[in-house]
């Protein structure tokens, strides 16, 4: 078994971003800027936002935190997005999801300028990913591809099974594997025989949110196993969707949780913000 170390790969991505950001900030007299909006007091979301601010500092970006109370109205949030769309110091805008129930998430995402949509959730960016002509990729699937590449694994012609079909992970993940000529199967909560669908996968990506759902009997000998899941086990310890202890001896490559996909998601957000900044100045 080869462990794919997400922390190491993420550090390399961030290091490259920092180098570019330093050089370009000197050229243009302004740093790349990321605005993060957090509405309400969900503790997990608060941690994610804090981490994003920390990552910005690490790579030499400006960060703008907008922490709003749970009582924020749709109109107030829309006004903030409009203001950030117009702000020249802001190159990327991210609205931390989920939003409180009374807010219309889709309307907010649609209001973000697609050029600043560093999550790649805007329908224009989603459509561009579909046709393979994009500026940004959603951070988690992009991070997974980066991990696969870092291990020197070619996707072309391989049987790839993605478990999960969410708009932010499963669906774009399947699309990216398809772009690299994988033969892709997408499984979900209505899939009849999950084990059968997983068993012949050369590359297995689990993005479900169910602790230790994927066991060794569902994995092909030597397969590449990428675990996107972030769950708590019976002892409250962070764990993935893959039963790491049993699968690690059967897999050819495997990502751990923590220390696998998570750090990559964060690193790819920095990369996307740099891309948005470069495009704002007309460079690739
Ligand atoms: P989601 O709840 O939106 O989607 C889960 C998907 O799993 C659905 O498409 C559903 O059909 C499928 N599913 C549910 N039960 C299933 C079953 N028994 N068999 C097969 N499929 C089943 O979740 P999401 O936002 O896509 O996130 C998935 C997991 O990835 C979560 O644990 C989340 O915390 C984690 N995540 C991690 C990162 C990261 O950076 N590491 C980023 C995003 C999400």
PDB file of C-alpha atoms and ligand atoms in Angstrom:
ATOM      1  CA  UNK A   1       0.000   0.000   0.000  1.00  0.00           C
ATOM      2  CA  UNK A   2       1.191   3.510  -0.835  1.00  0.00           C
ATOM      3  CA  UNK A   3      -0.160   6.330   1.284  1.00  0.00           C
ATOM      4  CA  UNK A   4      -0.971   9.493  -0.678  1.00  0.00           C
ATOM      5  CA  UNK A   5      -0.032  12.280   1.685  1.00  0.00           C
ATOM      6  CA  UNK A   6      -2.444  15.178   1.185  1.00  0.00           C
ATOM      7  CA  UNK A   7      -0.600  17.415   3.618  1.00  0.00           C
ATOM      8  CA  UNK A   8       2.605  17.190   1.585  1.00  0.00           C
ATOM      9  CA  UNK A   9       0.924  17.725  -1.779  1.00  0.00           C
ATOM     10  CA  UNK A  10      -1.111  20.643  -0.377  1.00  0.00           C
ATOM     11  CA  UNK A  11       2.060  22.253   1.018  1.00  0.00           C
ATOM     12  CA  UNK A  12       3.603  22.084  -2.439  1.00  0.00           C
ATOM     13  CA  UNK A  13       0.532  23.631  -4.103  1.00  0.00           C
ATOM     14  CA  UNK A  14       0.472  26.432  -1.509  1.00  0.00           C
ATOM     15  CA  UNK A  15       4.181  26.995  -1.907  1.00  0.00           C
ATOM     16  CA  UNK A  16       3.787  27.500  -5.669  1.00  0.00           C
ATOM     17  CA  UNK A  17       0.817  29.832  -5.064  1.00  0.00           C
ATOM     18  CA  UNK A  18       2.822  31.849  -2.528  1.00  0.00           C
ATOM     19  CA  UNK A  19       5.731  32.270  -4.980  1.00  0.00           C
ATOM     20  CA  UNK A  20       3.422  33.536  -7.742  1.00  0.00           C
ATOM     21  CA  UNK A  21       1.436  35.755  -5.365  1.00  0.00           C
ATOM     22  CA  UNK A  22       4.597  37.397  -4.013  1.00  0.00           C
ATOM     23  CA  UNK A  23       5.953  38.158  -7.459  1.00  0.00           C
ATOM     24  CA  UNK A  24       2.647  39.379  -8.921  1.00  0.00           C
ATOM     25  CA  UNK A  25       1.748  41.474  -5.862  1.00  0.00           C
ATOM     26  CA  UNK A  26       4.994  43.391  -6.423  1.00  0.00           C
ATOM     27  CA  UNK A  27       4.186  43.836 -10.119  1.00  0.00           C
ATOM     28  CA  UNK A  28       0.591  45.027  -9.657  1.00  0.00           C
ATOM     29  CA  UNK A  29       0.838  46.729  -6.258  1.00  0.00           C
ATOM     30  CA  UNK A  30      -2.110  44.774  -4.897  1.00  0.00           C
ATOM     31  CA  UNK A  31      -2.307  41.333  -3.295  1.00  0.00           C
ATOM     32  CA  UNK A  32      -4.769  38.628  -4.318  1.00  0.00           C
ATOM     33  CA  UNK A  33      -7.847  39.106  -2.118  1.00  0.00           C
ATOM     34  CA  UNK A  34     -10.364  36.526  -0.919  1.00  0.00           C
ATOM     35  CA  UNK A  35     -13.650  37.543   0.731  1.00  0.00           C
ATOM     36  CA  UNK A  36     -15.328  34.903   2.867  1.00  0.00           C
ATOM     37  CA  UNK A  37     -18.917  35.282   4.049  1.00  0.00           C
ATOM     38  CA  UNK A  38     -20.152  33.387   7.073  1.00  0.00           C
ATOM     39  CA  UNK A  39     -23.774  33.684   8.178  1.00  0.00           C
ATOM     40  CA  UNK A  40     -24.808  32.316  11.577  1.00  0.00           C
ATOM     41  CA  UNK A  41     -22.937  30.433  14.259  1.00  0.00           C
ATOM     42  CA  UNK A  42     -22.439  26.895  12.960  1.00  0.00           C
ATOM     43  CA  UNK A  43     -19.221  25.832  14.758  1.00  0.00           C
ATOM     44  CA  UNK A  44     -17.886  23.673  11.877  1.00  0.00           C
ATOM     45  CA  UNK A  45     -18.397  26.522   9.383  1.00  0.00           C
ATOM     46  CA  UNK A  46     -16.620  28.923  11.764  1.00  0.00           C
ATOM     47  CA  UNK A  47     -13.593  26.593  11.827  1.00  0.00           C
ATOM     48  CA  UNK A  48     -13.564  26.335   8.012  1.00  0.00           C
ATOM     49  CA  UNK A  49     -13.649  30.139   7.698  1.00  0.00           C
ATOM     50  CA  UNK A  50     -10.845  30.573  10.237  1.00  0.00           C
ATOM     51  CA  UNK A  51      -8.733  28.052   8.306  1.00  0.00           C
ATOM     52  CA  UNK A  52      -9.322  29.914   5.043  1.00  0.00           C
ATOM     53  CA  UNK A  53      -8.134  33.163   6.626  1.00  0.00           C
ATOM     54  CA  UNK A  54      -5.069  31.339   7.957  1.00  0.00           C
ATOM     55  CA  UNK A  55      -4.324  29.881   4.508  1.00  0.00           C
ATOM     56  CA  UNK A  56      -4.623  33.351   2.933  1.00  0.00           C
ATOM     57  CA  UNK A  57      -2.036  34.731   5.364  1.00  0.00           C
ATOM     58  CA  UNK A  58       0.250  31.793   4.637  1.00  0.00           C
ATOM     59  CA  UNK A  59       0.264  32.359   0.856  1.00  0.00           C
ATOM     60  CA  UNK A  60       0.426  36.160   1.034  1.00  0.00           C
ATOM     61  CA  UNK A  61      -3.198  36.959   0.191  1.00  0.00           C
ATOM     62  CA  UNK A  62      -5.417  39.627   1.670  1.00  0.00           C
ATOM     63  CA  UNK A  63      -8.492  38.131   3.345  1.00  0.00           C
ATOM     64  CA  UNK A  64     -11.774  39.844   4.106  1.00  0.00           C
ATOM     65  CA  UNK A  65     -13.999  38.069   6.618  1.00  0.00           C
ATOM     66  CA  UNK A  66     -17.668  38.997   6.699  1.00  0.00           C
ATOM     67  CA  UNK A  67     -19.197  37.358   9.753  1.00  0.00           C
ATOM     68  CA  UNK A  68     -22.934  38.020   9.806  1.00  0.00           C
ATOM     69  CA  UNK A  69     -25.587  37.098  12.383  1.00  0.00           C
ATOM     70  CA  UNK A  70     -28.043  34.228  11.744  1.00  0.00           C
ATOM     71  CA  UNK A  71     -30.799  36.845  11.489  1.00  0.00           C
ATOM     72  CA  UNK A  72     -29.281  38.321   8.281  1.00  0.00           C
ATOM     73  CA  UNK A  73     -31.927  38.796   5.579  1.00  0.00           C
ATOM     74  CA  UNK A  74     -31.702  37.727   1.949  1.00  0.00           C
ATOM     75  CA  UNK A  75     -31.628  41.411   0.908  1.00  0.00           C
ATOM     76  CA  UNK A  76     -28.713  42.181   3.253  1.00  0.00           C
ATOM     77  CA  UNK A  77     -26.724  39.208   1.983  1.00  0.00           C
ATOM     78  CA  UNK A  78     -27.459  40.042  -1.657  1.00  0.00           C
ATOM     79  CA  UNK A  79     -26.308  43.624  -1.022  1.00  0.00           C
ATOM     80  CA  UNK A  80     -23.028  42.364   0.440  1.00  0.00           C
ATOM     81  CA  UNK A  81     -22.404  40.087  -2.555  1.00  0.00           C
ATOM     82  CA  UNK A  82     -23.078  43.010  -4.892  1.00  0.00           C
ATOM     83  CA  UNK A  83     -20.622  45.174  -2.955  1.00  0.00           C
ATOM     84  CA  UNK A  84     -17.923  42.464  -3.077  1.00  0.00           C
ATOM     85  CA  UNK A  85     -18.519  41.915  -6.810  1.00  0.00           C
ATOM     86  CA  UNK A  86     -17.636  45.584  -7.341  1.00  0.00           C
ATOM     87  CA  UNK A  87     -14.666  45.691  -4.935  1.00  0.00           C
ATOM     88  CA  UNK A  88     -11.379  45.806  -6.891  1.00  0.00           C
ATOM     89  CA  UNK A  89      -9.405  44.440  -3.922  1.00  0.00           C
ATOM     90  CA  UNK A  90     -11.565  41.302  -3.858  1.00  0.00           C
ATOM     91  CA  UNK A  91     -10.685  38.711  -6.503  1.00  0.00           C
ATOM     92  CA  UNK A  92     -12.456  35.725  -5.003  1.00  0.00           C
ATOM     93  CA  UNK A  93     -15.761  35.482  -3.112  1.00  0.00           C
ATOM     94  CA  UNK A  94     -16.812  32.488  -1.102  1.00  0.00           C
ATOM     95  CA  UNK A  95     -20.054  32.118   0.793  1.00  0.00           C
ATOM     96  CA  UNK A  96     -19.700  29.398   3.414  1.00  0.00           C
ATOM     97  CA  UNK A  97     -22.460  26.799   3.043  1.00  0.00           C
ATOM     98  CA  UNK A  98     -24.858  25.723   4.370  1.00  0.00           C
ATOM     99  CA  UNK A  99     -26.669  29.002   4.938  1.00  0.00           C
ATOM    100  CA  UNK A 100     -29.385  29.286   7.594  1.00  0.00           C
ATOM    101  CA  UNK A 101     -32.670  27.767   6.350  1.00  0.00           C
ATOM    102  CA  UNK A 102     -34.484  31.084   5.750  1.00  0.00           C
ATOM    103  CA  UNK A 103     -31.928  32.153   3.125  1.00  0.00           C
ATOM    104  CA  UNK A 104     -32.059  31.176  -0.549  1.00  0.00           C
ATOM    105  CA  UNK A 105     -28.655  29.597  -1.196  1.00  0.00           C
ATOM    106  CA  UNK A 106     -29.100  29.277  -4.961  1.00  0.00           C
ATOM    107  CA  UNK A 107     -29.971  32.955  -5.363  1.00  0.00           C
ATOM    108  CA  UNK A 108     -26.819  33.951  -3.458  1.00  0.00           C
ATOM    109  CA  UNK A 109     -24.560  31.646  -5.490  1.00  0.00           C
ATOM    110  CA  UNK A 110     -26.093  32.947  -8.720  1.00  0.00           C
ATOM    111  CA  UNK A 111     -25.413  36.541  -7.620  1.00  0.00           C
ATOM    112  CA  UNK A 112     -21.652  36.021  -7.224  1.00  0.00           C
ATOM    113  CA  UNK A 113     -19.708  37.313 -10.235  1.00  0.00           C
ATOM    114  CA  UNK A 114     -18.650  34.094 -12.082  1.00  0.00           C
ATOM    115  CA  UNK A 115     -15.157  35.600 -12.428  1.00  0.00           C
ATOM    116  CA  UNK A 116     -14.878  35.742  -8.622  1.00  0.00           C
ATOM    117  CA  UNK A 117     -16.646  32.425  -8.000  1.00  0.00           C
ATOM    118  CA  UNK A 118     -13.630  30.563  -6.585  1.00  0.00           C
ATOM    119  CA  UNK A 119     -15.845  27.689  -5.376  1.00  0.00           C
ATOM    120  CA  UNK A 120     -16.994  27.155  -9.000  1.00  0.00           C
ATOM    121  CA  UNK A 121     -20.617  26.735  -7.887  1.00  0.00           C
ATOM    122  CA  UNK A 122     -22.129  29.373 -10.224  1.00  0.00           C
ATOM    123  CA  UNK A 123     -24.161  27.775 -13.053  1.00  0.00           C
ATOM    124  CA  UNK A 124     -21.922  29.443 -15.651  1.00  0.00           C
ATOM    125  CA  UNK A 125     -18.840  27.809 -14.146  1.00  0.00           C
ATOM    126  CA  UNK A 126     -20.633  24.476 -13.685  1.00  0.00           C
ATOM    127  CA  UNK A 127     -21.622  24.563 -17.368  1.00  0.00           C
ATOM    128  CA  UNK A 128     -18.099  25.420 -18.435  1.00  0.00           C
ATOM    129  CA  UNK A 129     -16.763  22.444 -16.476  1.00  0.00           C
ATOM    130  CA  UNK A 130     -19.224  20.203 -18.334  1.00  0.00           C
ATOM    131  CA  UNK A 131     -17.766  21.255 -21.708  1.00  0.00           C
ATOM    132  CA  UNK A 132     -14.167  21.246 -20.458  1.00  0.00           C
ATOM    133  CA  UNK A 133     -13.575  24.993 -20.934  1.00  0.00           C
ATOM    134  CA  UNK A 134     -13.162  26.371 -17.436  1.00  0.00           C
ATOM    135  CA  UNK A 135     -11.162  28.805 -15.297  1.00  0.00           C
ATOM    136  CA  UNK A 136     -11.994  27.220 -11.940  1.00  0.00           C
ATOM    137  CA  UNK A 137     -12.698  23.713 -10.785  1.00  0.00           C
ATOM    138  CA  UNK A 138     -14.545  23.044  -7.529  1.00  0.00           C
ATOM    139  CA  UNK A 139     -11.884  22.737  -4.842  1.00  0.00           C
ATOM    140  CA  UNK A 140     -12.493  19.212  -3.562  1.00  0.00           C
ATOM    141  CA  UNK A 141     -12.653  17.351  -6.905  1.00  0.00           C
ATOM    142  CA  UNK A 142      -9.739  19.459  -8.179  1.00  0.00           C
ATOM    143  CA  UNK A 143      -7.785  18.480  -5.065  1.00  0.00           C
ATOM    144  CA  UNK A 144      -8.542  14.800  -5.672  1.00  0.00           C
ATOM    145  CA  UNK A 145      -7.221  15.051  -9.252  1.00  0.00           C
ATOM    146  CA  UNK A 146      -4.078  16.744  -7.950  1.00  0.00           C
ATOM    147  CA  UNK A 147      -3.563  13.860  -5.478  1.00  0.00           C
ATOM    148  CA  UNK A 148      -4.016  11.273  -8.243  1.00  0.00           C
ATOM    149  CA  UNK A 149      -1.499  13.106 -10.448  1.00  0.00           C
ATOM    150  CA  UNK A 150       0.962  13.511  -7.571  1.00  0.00           C
ATOM    151  CA  UNK A 151       1.089   9.736  -7.209  1.00  0.00           C
ATOM    152  CA  UNK A 152       1.884   9.375 -10.932  1.00  0.00           C
ATOM    153  CA  UNK A 153      -1.415   7.586 -11.622  1.00  0.00           C
ATOM    154  CA  UNK A 154      -2.943   7.830 -15.095  1.00  0.00           C
ATOM    155  CA  UNK A 155      -6.756   7.836 -15.265  1.00  0.00           C
ATOM    156  CA  UNK A 156      -7.013   7.094 -18.974  1.00  0.00           C
ATOM    157  CA  UNK A 157      -8.902   3.880 -19.713  1.00  0.00           C
ATOM    158  CA  UNK A 158      -9.300   3.019 -16.003  1.00  0.00           C
ATOM    159  CA  UNK A 159     -12.570   1.986 -14.410  1.00  0.00           C
ATOM    160  CA  UNK A 160     -13.461   4.753 -11.978  1.00  0.00           C
ATOM    161  CA  UNK A 161     -16.283   4.546  -9.463  1.00  0.00           C
ATOM    162  CA  UNK A 162     -17.450   7.669  -7.656  1.00  0.00           C
ATOM    163  CA  UNK A 163     -19.734   7.131  -4.679  1.00  0.00           C
ATOM    164  CA  UNK A 164     -21.889  10.223  -4.099  1.00  0.00           C
ATOM    165  CA  UNK A 165     -23.555  12.548  -6.615  1.00  0.00           C
ATOM    166  CA  UNK A 166     -23.655  15.922  -4.870  1.00  0.00           C
ATOM    167  CA  UNK A 167     -23.220  19.076  -6.919  1.00  0.00           C
ATOM    168  CA  UNK A 168     -20.091  20.046  -4.994  1.00  0.00           C
ATOM    169  CA  UNK A 169     -18.223  16.741  -4.932  1.00  0.00           C
ATOM    170  CA  UNK A 170     -19.661  13.654  -6.658  1.00  0.00           C
ATOM    171  CA  UNK A 171     -20.939  15.090  -9.964  1.00  0.00           C
ATOM    172  CA  UNK A 172     -17.933  17.315 -10.791  1.00  0.00           C
ATOM    173  CA  UNK A 173     -15.616  14.511  -9.613  1.00  0.00           C
ATOM    174  CA  UNK A 174     -17.160  12.159 -12.163  1.00  0.00           C
ATOM    175  CA  UNK A 175     -16.798  14.825 -14.858  1.00  0.00           C
ATOM    176  CA  UNK A 176     -13.096  15.415 -14.130  1.00  0.00           C
ATOM    177  CA  UNK A 177     -12.352  11.689 -14.286  1.00  0.00           C
ATOM    178  CA  UNK A 178     -14.261  11.533 -17.572  1.00  0.00           C
ATOM    179  CA  UNK A 179     -12.247  14.477 -18.941  1.00  0.00           C
ATOM    180  CA  UNK A 180      -9.145  12.371 -18.302  1.00  0.00           C
ATOM    181  CA  UNK A 181     -10.657   9.435 -20.187  1.00  0.00           C
ATOM    182  CA  UNK A 182     -11.722   7.309 -17.238  1.00  0.00           C
ATOM    183  CA  UNK A 183     -14.702   4.983 -17.660  1.00  0.00           C
ATOM    184  CA  UNK A 184     -16.857   6.374 -14.909  1.00  0.00           C
ATOM    185  CA  UNK A 185     -19.650   4.898 -12.794  1.00  0.00           C
ATOM    186  CA  UNK A 186     -21.501   7.114 -10.324  1.00  0.00           C
ATOM    187  CA  UNK A 187     -23.136   5.454  -7.306  1.00  0.00           C
ATOM    188  CA  UNK A 188     -25.606   7.045  -4.900  1.00  0.00           C
ATOM    189  CA  UNK A 189     -28.157   6.290  -2.218  1.00  0.00           C
ATOM    190  CA  UNK A 190     -30.432   4.443  -4.682  1.00  0.00           C
ATOM    191  CA  UNK A 191     -27.670   2.261  -6.161  1.00  0.00           C
ATOM    192  CA  UNK A 192     -28.847  -1.341  -5.873  1.00  0.00           C
ATOM    193  CA  UNK A 193     -25.610  -3.178  -5.153  1.00  0.00           C
ATOM    194  CA  UNK A 194     -22.889  -0.801  -4.064  1.00  0.00           C
ATOM    195  CA  UNK A 195     -20.331  -3.534  -3.341  1.00  0.00           C
ATOM    196  CA  UNK A 196     -20.679  -4.945  -6.878  1.00  0.00           C
ATOM    197  CA  UNK A 197     -20.238  -1.495  -8.428  1.00  0.00           C
ATOM    198  CA  UNK A 198     -17.106  -0.812  -6.356  1.00  0.00           C
ATOM    199  CA  UNK A 199     -15.412  -4.187  -6.685  1.00  0.00           C
ATOM    200  CA  UNK A 200     -14.037  -3.774 -10.193  1.00  0.00           C
ATOM    201  CA  UNK A 201     -12.992  -0.117  -9.858  1.00  0.00           C
ATOM    202  CA  UNK A 202      -9.357   0.706 -10.544  1.00  0.00           C
ATOM    203  CA  UNK A 203      -9.977   4.126  -8.981  1.00  0.00           C
ATOM    204  CA  UNK A 204     -12.556   4.409  -6.212  1.00  0.00           C
ATOM    205  CA  UNK A 205     -13.599   7.821  -4.865  1.00  0.00           C
ATOM    206  CA  UNK A 206     -15.867   7.816  -1.805  1.00  0.00           C
ATOM    207  CA  UNK A 207     -17.805  11.035  -1.152  1.00  0.00           C
ATOM    208  CA  UNK A 208     -20.801   9.965   0.902  1.00  0.00           C
ATOM    209  CA  UNK A 209     -20.547  11.082   4.514  1.00  0.00           C
ATOM    210  CA  UNK A 210     -21.008   7.628   6.118  1.00  0.00           C
ATOM    211  CA  UNK A 211     -18.232   6.476   8.453  1.00  0.00           C
ATOM    212  CA  UNK A 212     -16.396   3.376   7.250  1.00  0.00           C
ATOM    213  CA  UNK A 213     -19.010   2.520   4.578  1.00  0.00           C
ATOM    214  CA  UNK A 214     -16.350   1.118   2.243  1.00  0.00           C
ATOM    215  CA  UNK A 215     -14.873  -2.107   3.533  1.00  0.00           C
ATOM    216  CA  UNK A 216     -12.076  -4.313   2.156  1.00  0.00           C
ATOM    217  CA  UNK A 217     -14.480  -6.756   0.467  1.00  0.00           C
ATOM    218  CA  UNK A 218     -15.741  -3.875  -1.740  1.00  0.00           C
ATOM    219  CA  UNK A 219     -12.264  -2.945  -2.997  1.00  0.00           C
ATOM    220  CA  UNK A 220     -10.282  -4.494  -5.844  1.00  0.00           C
ATOM    221  CA  UNK A 221      -6.745  -5.639  -5.038  1.00  0.00           C
ATOM    222  CA  UNK A 222      -4.333  -2.799  -5.911  1.00  0.00           C
ATOM    223  CA  UNK A 223      -7.039  -0.155  -6.452  1.00  0.00           C
ATOM    224  CA  UNK A 224      -6.514   3.571  -5.914  1.00  0.00           C
ATOM    225  CA  UNK A 225      -8.816   4.554  -3.035  1.00  0.00           C
ATOM    226  CA  UNK A 226      -9.564   8.237  -2.453  1.00  0.00           C
ATOM    227  CA  UNK A 227     -11.550   9.059   0.680  1.00  0.00           C
ATOM    228  CA  UNK A 228     -13.373  12.402   0.593  1.00  0.00           C
ATOM    229  CA  UNK A 229     -15.654  11.672   3.560  1.00  0.00           C
ATOM    230  CA  UNK A 230     -15.361  13.555   6.816  1.00  0.00           C
ATOM    231  CA  UNK A 231     -17.211  11.851   9.628  1.00  0.00           C
ATOM    232  CA  UNK A 232     -16.941  11.148  13.333  1.00  0.00           C
ATOM    233  CA  UNK A 233     -16.561   7.523  14.437  1.00  0.00           C
ATOM    234  CA  UNK A 234     -18.139   5.953  17.523  1.00  0.00           C
ATOM    235  CA  UNK A 235     -15.433   7.581  19.691  1.00  0.00           C
ATOM    236  CA  UNK A 236     -15.880  11.019  18.145  1.00  0.00           C
ATOM    237  CA  UNK A 237     -12.652  10.692  16.145  1.00  0.00           C
ATOM    238  CA  UNK A 238     -12.470  12.150  12.633  1.00  0.00           C
ATOM    239  CA  UNK A 239     -12.717   9.393  10.015  1.00  0.00           C
ATOM    240  CA  UNK A 240     -13.529   8.963   6.340  1.00  0.00           C
ATOM    241  CA  UNK A 241     -16.028   6.893   4.351  1.00  0.00           C
ATOM    242  CA  UNK A 242     -13.419   4.161   3.948  1.00  0.00           C
ATOM    243  CA  UNK A 243     -12.588   1.635   6.645  1.00  0.00           C
ATOM    244  CA  UNK A 244      -8.906   2.576   6.450  1.00  0.00           C
ATOM    245  CA  UNK A 245      -7.559  -0.240   8.644  1.00  0.00           C
ATOM    246  CA  UNK A 246      -9.052  -3.048   6.553  1.00  0.00           C
ATOM    247  CA  UNK A 247      -8.732  -1.384   3.119  1.00  0.00           C
ATOM    248  CA  UNK A 248      -5.136  -0.162   3.408  1.00  0.00           C
ATOM    249  CA  UNK A 249      -3.641  -3.642   2.908  1.00  0.00           C
ATOM    250  CA  UNK A 250      -5.685  -4.279  -0.219  1.00  0.00           C
ATOM    251  CA  UNK A 251      -5.409  -0.892  -1.917  1.00  0.00           C
ATOM    252  CA  UNK A 252      -2.486   0.029  -4.147  1.00  0.00           C
ATOM    253  CA  UNK A 253      -2.826   3.677  -3.101  1.00  0.00           C
ATOM    254  CA  UNK A 254      -4.988   5.202  -0.394  1.00  0.00           C
ATOM    255  CA  UNK A 255      -5.596   8.650   1.125  1.00  0.00           C
ATOM    256  CA  UNK A 256      -5.913   8.947   4.916  1.00  0.00           C
ATOM    257  CA  UNK A 257      -8.488  10.966   6.873  1.00  0.00           C
ATOM    258  CA  UNK A 258      -7.369  13.347   8.230  1.00  0.00           C
ATOM    259  CA  UNK A 259      -4.409  14.373   6.063  1.00  0.00           C
ATOM    260  CA  UNK A 260      -5.734  13.373   2.637  1.00  0.00           C
ATOM    261  CA  UNK A 261      -8.342  15.265   0.635  1.00  0.00           C
ATOM    262  CA  UNK A 262      -9.088  17.882   3.342  1.00  0.00           C
ATOM    263  CA  UNK A 263      -5.795  19.842   3.060  1.00  0.00           C
ATOM    264  CA  UNK A 264      -6.073  19.680  -0.736  1.00  0.00           C
ATOM    265  CA  UNK A 265      -9.495  21.331  -0.740  1.00  0.00           C
ATOM    266  CA  UNK A 266      -8.005  24.241   1.203  1.00  0.00           C
ATOM    267  CA  UNK A 267      -4.964  24.482  -1.079  1.00  0.00           C
ATOM    268  CA  UNK A 268      -7.091  24.468  -4.245  1.00  0.00           C
ATOM    269  CA  UNK A 269      -9.119  27.399  -2.929  1.00  0.00           C
ATOM    270  CA  UNK A 270      -5.896  29.394  -2.756  1.00  0.00           C
ATOM    271  CA  UNK A 271      -5.005  28.271  -6.283  1.00  0.00           C
ATOM    272  CA  UNK A 272      -8.442  29.325  -7.580  1.00  0.00           C
ATOM    273  CA  UNK A 273      -8.146  32.732  -5.911  1.00  0.00           C
ATOM    274  CA  UNK A 274      -4.765  33.245  -7.563  1.00  0.00           C
ATOM    275  CA  UNK A 275      -6.323  32.282 -10.921  1.00  0.00           C
ATOM    276  CA  UNK A 276      -9.139  34.830 -10.403  1.00  0.00           C
ATOM    277  CA  UNK A 277      -6.556  37.497  -9.513  1.00  0.00           C
ATOM    278  CA  UNK A 278      -4.425  36.730 -12.566  1.00  0.00           C
ATOM    279  CA  UNK A 279      -7.458  36.871 -14.832  1.00  0.00           C
ATOM    280  CA  UNK A 280      -8.464  40.222 -13.321  1.00  0.00           C
ATOM    281  CA  UNK A 281      -5.086  41.504 -14.569  1.00  0.00           C
ATOM    282  CA  UNK A 282      -5.460  39.789 -17.929  1.00  0.00           C
ATOM    283  CA  UNK A 283      -2.857  37.083 -17.393  1.00  0.00           C
ATOM    284  CA  UNK A 284      -3.257  33.300 -17.440  1.00  0.00           C
TER     285      UNK A 284
HETATM  286  P1  LIG B   1     -23.996  15.136   0.338  1.00  0.00           P
HETATM  287  O1  LIG B   1     -24.726  14.711   1.557  1.00  0.00           O
HETATM  288  O2  LIG B   1     -24.434  16.329  -0.416  1.00  0.00           O
HETATM  289  O3  LIG B   1     -24.002  13.903  -0.698  1.00  0.00           O
HETATM  290  C1  LIG B   1     -23.812  12.584  -0.279  1.00  0.00           C
HETATM  291  C2  LIG B   1     -24.011  11.657  -1.454  1.00  0.00           C
HETATM  292  O4  LIG B   1     -23.854  10.320  -1.004  1.00  0.00           O
HETATM  293  C3  LIG B   1     -25.397  11.743  -2.086  1.00  0.00           C
HETATM  294  O5  LIG B   1     -25.264  11.934  -3.475  1.00  0.00           O
HETATM  295  C4  LIG B   1     -26.063  10.396  -1.772  1.00  0.00           C
HETATM  296  O6  LIG B   1     -26.864   9.922  -2.850  1.00  0.00           O
HETATM  297  C5  LIG B   1     -24.880   9.491  -1.536  1.00  0.00           C
HETATM  298  N1  LIG B   1     -25.171   8.433  -0.585  1.00  0.00           N
HETATM  299  C6  LIG B   1     -25.747   8.544   0.630  1.00  0.00           C
HETATM  300  N2  LIG B   1     -25.850   7.332   1.220  1.00  0.00           N
HETATM  301  C7  LIG B   1     -25.312   6.430   0.358  1.00  0.00           C
HETATM  302  C8  LIG B   1     -25.116   5.036   0.394  1.00  0.00           C
HETATM  303  N3  LIG B   1     -25.487   4.304   1.440  1.00  0.00           N
HETATM  304  N4  LIG B   1     -24.528   4.454  -0.662  1.00  0.00           N
HETATM  305  C9  LIG B   1     -24.131   5.167  -1.740  1.00  0.00           C
HETATM  306  N5  LIG B   1     -24.292   6.521  -1.821  1.00  0.00           N
HETATM  307  C10 LIG B   1     -24.869   7.126  -0.787  1.00  0.00           C
HETATM  308  O7  LIG B   1     -22.481  15.233   0.774  1.00  0.00           O
HETATM  309  P2  LIG B   1     -21.221  15.974   0.081  1.00  0.00           P
HETATM  310  O8  LIG B   1     -21.302  17.417   0.337  1.00  0.00           O
HETATM  311  O9  LIG B   1     -21.029  15.473  -1.300  1.00  0.00           O
HETATM  312  O10 LIG B   1     -20.061  15.397   1.003  1.00  0.00           O
HETATM  313  C11 LIG B   1     -19.778  14.000   1.072  1.00  0.00           C
HETATM  314  C12 LIG B   1     -18.764  13.758   2.171  1.00  0.00           C
HETATM  315  O11 LIG B   1     -17.563  14.435   1.821  1.00  0.00           O
HETATM  316  C13 LIG B   1     -19.149  14.302   3.545  1.00  0.00           C
HETATM  317  O12 LIG B   1     -18.611  13.467   4.531  1.00  0.00           O
HETATM  318  C14 LIG B   1     -18.455  15.666   3.602  1.00  0.00           C
HETATM  319  O13 LIG B   1     -18.185  16.077   4.918  1.00  0.00           O
HETATM  320  C15 LIG B   1     -17.194  15.329   2.866  1.00  0.00           C
HETATM  321  N6  LIG B   1     -16.540  16.478   2.235  1.00  0.00           N
HETATM  322  C16 LIG B   1     -15.208  16.585   2.453  1.00  0.00           C
HETATM  323  C17 LIG B   1     -14.504  17.618   1.881  1.00  0.00           C
HETATM  324  C18 LIG B   1     -13.038  17.676   2.112  1.00  0.00           C
HETATM  325  O14 LIG B   1     -12.425  18.696   1.827  1.00  0.00           O
HETATM  326  N7  LIG B   1     -12.411  16.609   2.601  1.00  0.00           N
HETATM  327  C19 LIG B   1     -15.161  18.566   1.093  1.00  0.00           C
HETATM  328  C20 LIG B   1     -16.527  18.426   0.851  1.00  0.00           C
HETATM  329  C21 LIG B   1     -17.209  17.357   1.437  1.00  0.00           C
END
